PDB file of C-alpha atoms in Angstrom:
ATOM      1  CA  UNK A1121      47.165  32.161 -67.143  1.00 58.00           C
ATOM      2  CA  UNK A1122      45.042  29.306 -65.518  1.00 65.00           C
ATOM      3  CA  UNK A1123      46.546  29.522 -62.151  1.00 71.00           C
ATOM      4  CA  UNK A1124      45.356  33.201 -61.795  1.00 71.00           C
ATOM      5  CA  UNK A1125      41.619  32.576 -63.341  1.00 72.00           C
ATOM      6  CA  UNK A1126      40.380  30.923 -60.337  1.00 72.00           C
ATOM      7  CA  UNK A1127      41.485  33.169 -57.542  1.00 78.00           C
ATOM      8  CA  UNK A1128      40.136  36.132 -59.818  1.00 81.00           C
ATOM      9  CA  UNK A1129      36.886  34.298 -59.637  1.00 80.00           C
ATOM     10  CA  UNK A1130      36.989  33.780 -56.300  1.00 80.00           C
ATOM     11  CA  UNK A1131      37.198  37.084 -55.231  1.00 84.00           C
ATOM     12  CA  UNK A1132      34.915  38.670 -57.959  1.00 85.00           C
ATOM     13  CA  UNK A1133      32.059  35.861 -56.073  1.00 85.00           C
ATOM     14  CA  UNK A1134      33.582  36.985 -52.737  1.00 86.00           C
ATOM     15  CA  UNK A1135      32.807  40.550 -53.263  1.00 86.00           C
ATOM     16  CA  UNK A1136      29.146  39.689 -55.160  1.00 85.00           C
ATOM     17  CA  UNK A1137      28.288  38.142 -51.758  1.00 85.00           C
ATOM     18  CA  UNK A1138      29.579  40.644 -49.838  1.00 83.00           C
ATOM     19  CA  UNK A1139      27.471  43.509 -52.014  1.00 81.00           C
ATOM     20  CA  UNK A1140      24.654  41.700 -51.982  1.00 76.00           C
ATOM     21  CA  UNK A1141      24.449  40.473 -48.425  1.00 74.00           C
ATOM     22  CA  UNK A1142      24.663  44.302 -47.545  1.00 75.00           C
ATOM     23  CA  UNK A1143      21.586  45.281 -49.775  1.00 72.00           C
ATOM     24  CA  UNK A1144      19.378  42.498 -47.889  1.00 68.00           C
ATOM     25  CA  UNK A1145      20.174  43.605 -44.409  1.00 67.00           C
ATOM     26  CA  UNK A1146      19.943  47.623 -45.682  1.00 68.00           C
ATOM     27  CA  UNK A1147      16.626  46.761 -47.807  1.00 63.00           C
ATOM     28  CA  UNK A1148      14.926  44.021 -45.898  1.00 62.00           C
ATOM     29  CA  UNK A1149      14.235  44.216 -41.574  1.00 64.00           C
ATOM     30  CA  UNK A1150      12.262  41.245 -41.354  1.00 62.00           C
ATOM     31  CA  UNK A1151      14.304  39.184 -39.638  1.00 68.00           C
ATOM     32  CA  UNK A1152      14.286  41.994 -36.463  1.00 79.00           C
ATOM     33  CA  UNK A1153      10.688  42.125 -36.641  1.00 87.00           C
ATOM     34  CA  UNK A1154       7.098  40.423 -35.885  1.00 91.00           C
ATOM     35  CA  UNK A1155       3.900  41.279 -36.879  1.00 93.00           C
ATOM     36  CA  UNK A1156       0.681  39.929 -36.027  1.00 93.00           C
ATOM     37  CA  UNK A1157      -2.538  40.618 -37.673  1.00 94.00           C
ATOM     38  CA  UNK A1158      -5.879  40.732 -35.345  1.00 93.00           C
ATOM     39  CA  UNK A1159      -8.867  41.881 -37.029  1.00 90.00           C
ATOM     40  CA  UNK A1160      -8.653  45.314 -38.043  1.00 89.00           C
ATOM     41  CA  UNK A1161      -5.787  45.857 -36.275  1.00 93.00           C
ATOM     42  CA  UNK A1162      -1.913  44.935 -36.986  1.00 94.00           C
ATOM     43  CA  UNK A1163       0.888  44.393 -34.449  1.00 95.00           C
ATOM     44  CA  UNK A1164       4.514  45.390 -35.221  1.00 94.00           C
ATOM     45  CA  UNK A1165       6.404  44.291 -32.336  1.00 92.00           C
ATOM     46  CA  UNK A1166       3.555  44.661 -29.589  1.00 92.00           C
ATOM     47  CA  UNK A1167       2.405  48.370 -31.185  1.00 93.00           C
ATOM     48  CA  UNK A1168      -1.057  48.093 -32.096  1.00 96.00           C
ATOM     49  CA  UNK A1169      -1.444  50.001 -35.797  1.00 96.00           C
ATOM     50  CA  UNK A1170      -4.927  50.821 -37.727  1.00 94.00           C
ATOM     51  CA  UNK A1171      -5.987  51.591 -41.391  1.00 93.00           C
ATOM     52  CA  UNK A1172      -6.080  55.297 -42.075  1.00 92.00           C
ATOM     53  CA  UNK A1173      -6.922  58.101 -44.803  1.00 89.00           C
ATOM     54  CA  UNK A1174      -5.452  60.889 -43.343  1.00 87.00           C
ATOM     55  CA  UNK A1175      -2.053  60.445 -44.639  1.00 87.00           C
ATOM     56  CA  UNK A1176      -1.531  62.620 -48.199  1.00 88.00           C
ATOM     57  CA  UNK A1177       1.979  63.187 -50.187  1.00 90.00           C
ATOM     58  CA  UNK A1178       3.672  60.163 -48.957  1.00 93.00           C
ATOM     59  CA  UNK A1179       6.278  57.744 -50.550  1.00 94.00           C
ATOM     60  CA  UNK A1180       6.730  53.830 -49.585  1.00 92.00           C
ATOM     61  CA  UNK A1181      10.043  52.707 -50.016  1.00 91.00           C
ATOM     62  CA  UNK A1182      11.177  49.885 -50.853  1.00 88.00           C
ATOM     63  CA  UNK A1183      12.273  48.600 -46.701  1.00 86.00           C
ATOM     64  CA  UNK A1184      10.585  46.019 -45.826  1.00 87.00           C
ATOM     65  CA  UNK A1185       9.937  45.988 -42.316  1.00 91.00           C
ATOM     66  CA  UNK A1186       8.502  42.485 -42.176  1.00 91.00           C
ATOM     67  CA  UNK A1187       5.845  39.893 -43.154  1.00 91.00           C
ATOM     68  CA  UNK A1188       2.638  39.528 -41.074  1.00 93.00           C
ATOM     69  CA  UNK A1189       1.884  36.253 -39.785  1.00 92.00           C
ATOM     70  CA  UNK A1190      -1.244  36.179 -42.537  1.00 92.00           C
ATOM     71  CA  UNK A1191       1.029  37.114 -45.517  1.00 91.00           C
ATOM     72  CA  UNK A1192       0.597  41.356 -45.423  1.00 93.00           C
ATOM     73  CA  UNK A1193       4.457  42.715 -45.938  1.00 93.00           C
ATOM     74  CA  UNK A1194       4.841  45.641 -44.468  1.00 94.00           C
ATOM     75  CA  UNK A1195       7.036  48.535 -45.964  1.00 94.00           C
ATOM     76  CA  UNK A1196       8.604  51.786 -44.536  1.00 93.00           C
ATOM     77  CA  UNK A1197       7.103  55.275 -45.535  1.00 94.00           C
ATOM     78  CA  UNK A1198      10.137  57.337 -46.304  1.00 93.00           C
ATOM     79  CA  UNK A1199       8.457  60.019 -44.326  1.00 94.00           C
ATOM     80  CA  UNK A1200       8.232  58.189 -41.226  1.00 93.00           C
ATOM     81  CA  UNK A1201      11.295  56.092 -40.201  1.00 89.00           C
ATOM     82  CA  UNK A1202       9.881  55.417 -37.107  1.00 90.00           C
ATOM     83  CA  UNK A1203       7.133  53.838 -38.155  1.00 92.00           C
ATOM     84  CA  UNK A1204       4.466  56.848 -36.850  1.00 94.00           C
ATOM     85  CA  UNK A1205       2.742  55.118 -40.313  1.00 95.00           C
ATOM     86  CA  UNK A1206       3.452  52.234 -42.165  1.00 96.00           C
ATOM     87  CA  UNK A1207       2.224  50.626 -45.658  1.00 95.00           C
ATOM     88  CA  UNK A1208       0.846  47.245 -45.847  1.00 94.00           C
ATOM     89  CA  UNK A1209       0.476  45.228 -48.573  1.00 93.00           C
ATOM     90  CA  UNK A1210      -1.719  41.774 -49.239  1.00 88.00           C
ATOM     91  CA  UNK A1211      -1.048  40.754 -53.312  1.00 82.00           C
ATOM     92  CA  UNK A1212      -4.473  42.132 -54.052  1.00 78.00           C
ATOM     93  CA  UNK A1213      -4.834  45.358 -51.638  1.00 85.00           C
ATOM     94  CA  UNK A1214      -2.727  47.705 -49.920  1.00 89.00           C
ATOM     95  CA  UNK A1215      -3.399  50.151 -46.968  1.00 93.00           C
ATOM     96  CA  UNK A1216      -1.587  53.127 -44.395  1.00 94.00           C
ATOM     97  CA  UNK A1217      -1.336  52.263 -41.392  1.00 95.00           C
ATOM     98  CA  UNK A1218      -1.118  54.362 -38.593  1.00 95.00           C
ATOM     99  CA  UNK A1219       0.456  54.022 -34.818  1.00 94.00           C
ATOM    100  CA  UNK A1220      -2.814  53.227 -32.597  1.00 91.00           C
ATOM    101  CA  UNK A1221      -1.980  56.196 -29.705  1.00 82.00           C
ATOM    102  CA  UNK A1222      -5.656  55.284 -28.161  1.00 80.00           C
ATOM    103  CA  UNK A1223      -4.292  51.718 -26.403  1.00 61.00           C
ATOM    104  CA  UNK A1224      -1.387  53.092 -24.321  1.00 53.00           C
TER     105      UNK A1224
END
């Protein structure tokens, strides 16, 4: 019974990875993305995004896009995939932010 217990194990770790190596790359983007924070303003990859009200009936998931180079993580709005508006986060405070159209 011994000599089967360890290649059980094995695979039941093998698959663990494999399940949760999938959620991280599904749930977390970070590693494809940069942001920088100047000011008021936030860059995602070179796209300049602002602080906003106008957004109502939305829902953040739980995607992180990235981290900002000053600590704000950024998160998907399930409504936007392609990041038209994005939710930032600092520990304390939390903001929309939306695609800066005005500095083409």
């Amino acid at each position: 019974m011994k000599k089967y217990c360890v290649p059980i194990i094995g695979i039941i770790l093998l698959v663990a990875v494999i399940f949760c190596g999938r959620y991280y790359f599904t749930h977390n983007k970070s590693y494809k993305n940069e942001a920088i924070e100047k000011g008021d303003y936030i860059y995602l990859n070179g796209i300049r995004y602002i602080g906003t009200s106008e957004l109502e009936n939305y829902k953040i998931s739980n995607v992180i896009i990235c981290t900002s180079d000053k600590g704000m993580k950024l998160y998907e709005i399930e409504e936007y995939p392609d990041y038209e508006y994005i939710a930032g986060y600092h520990a304390w405070d939390g903001q929309i932010l939306k695609k800066d159209d005005s500095n083409k």
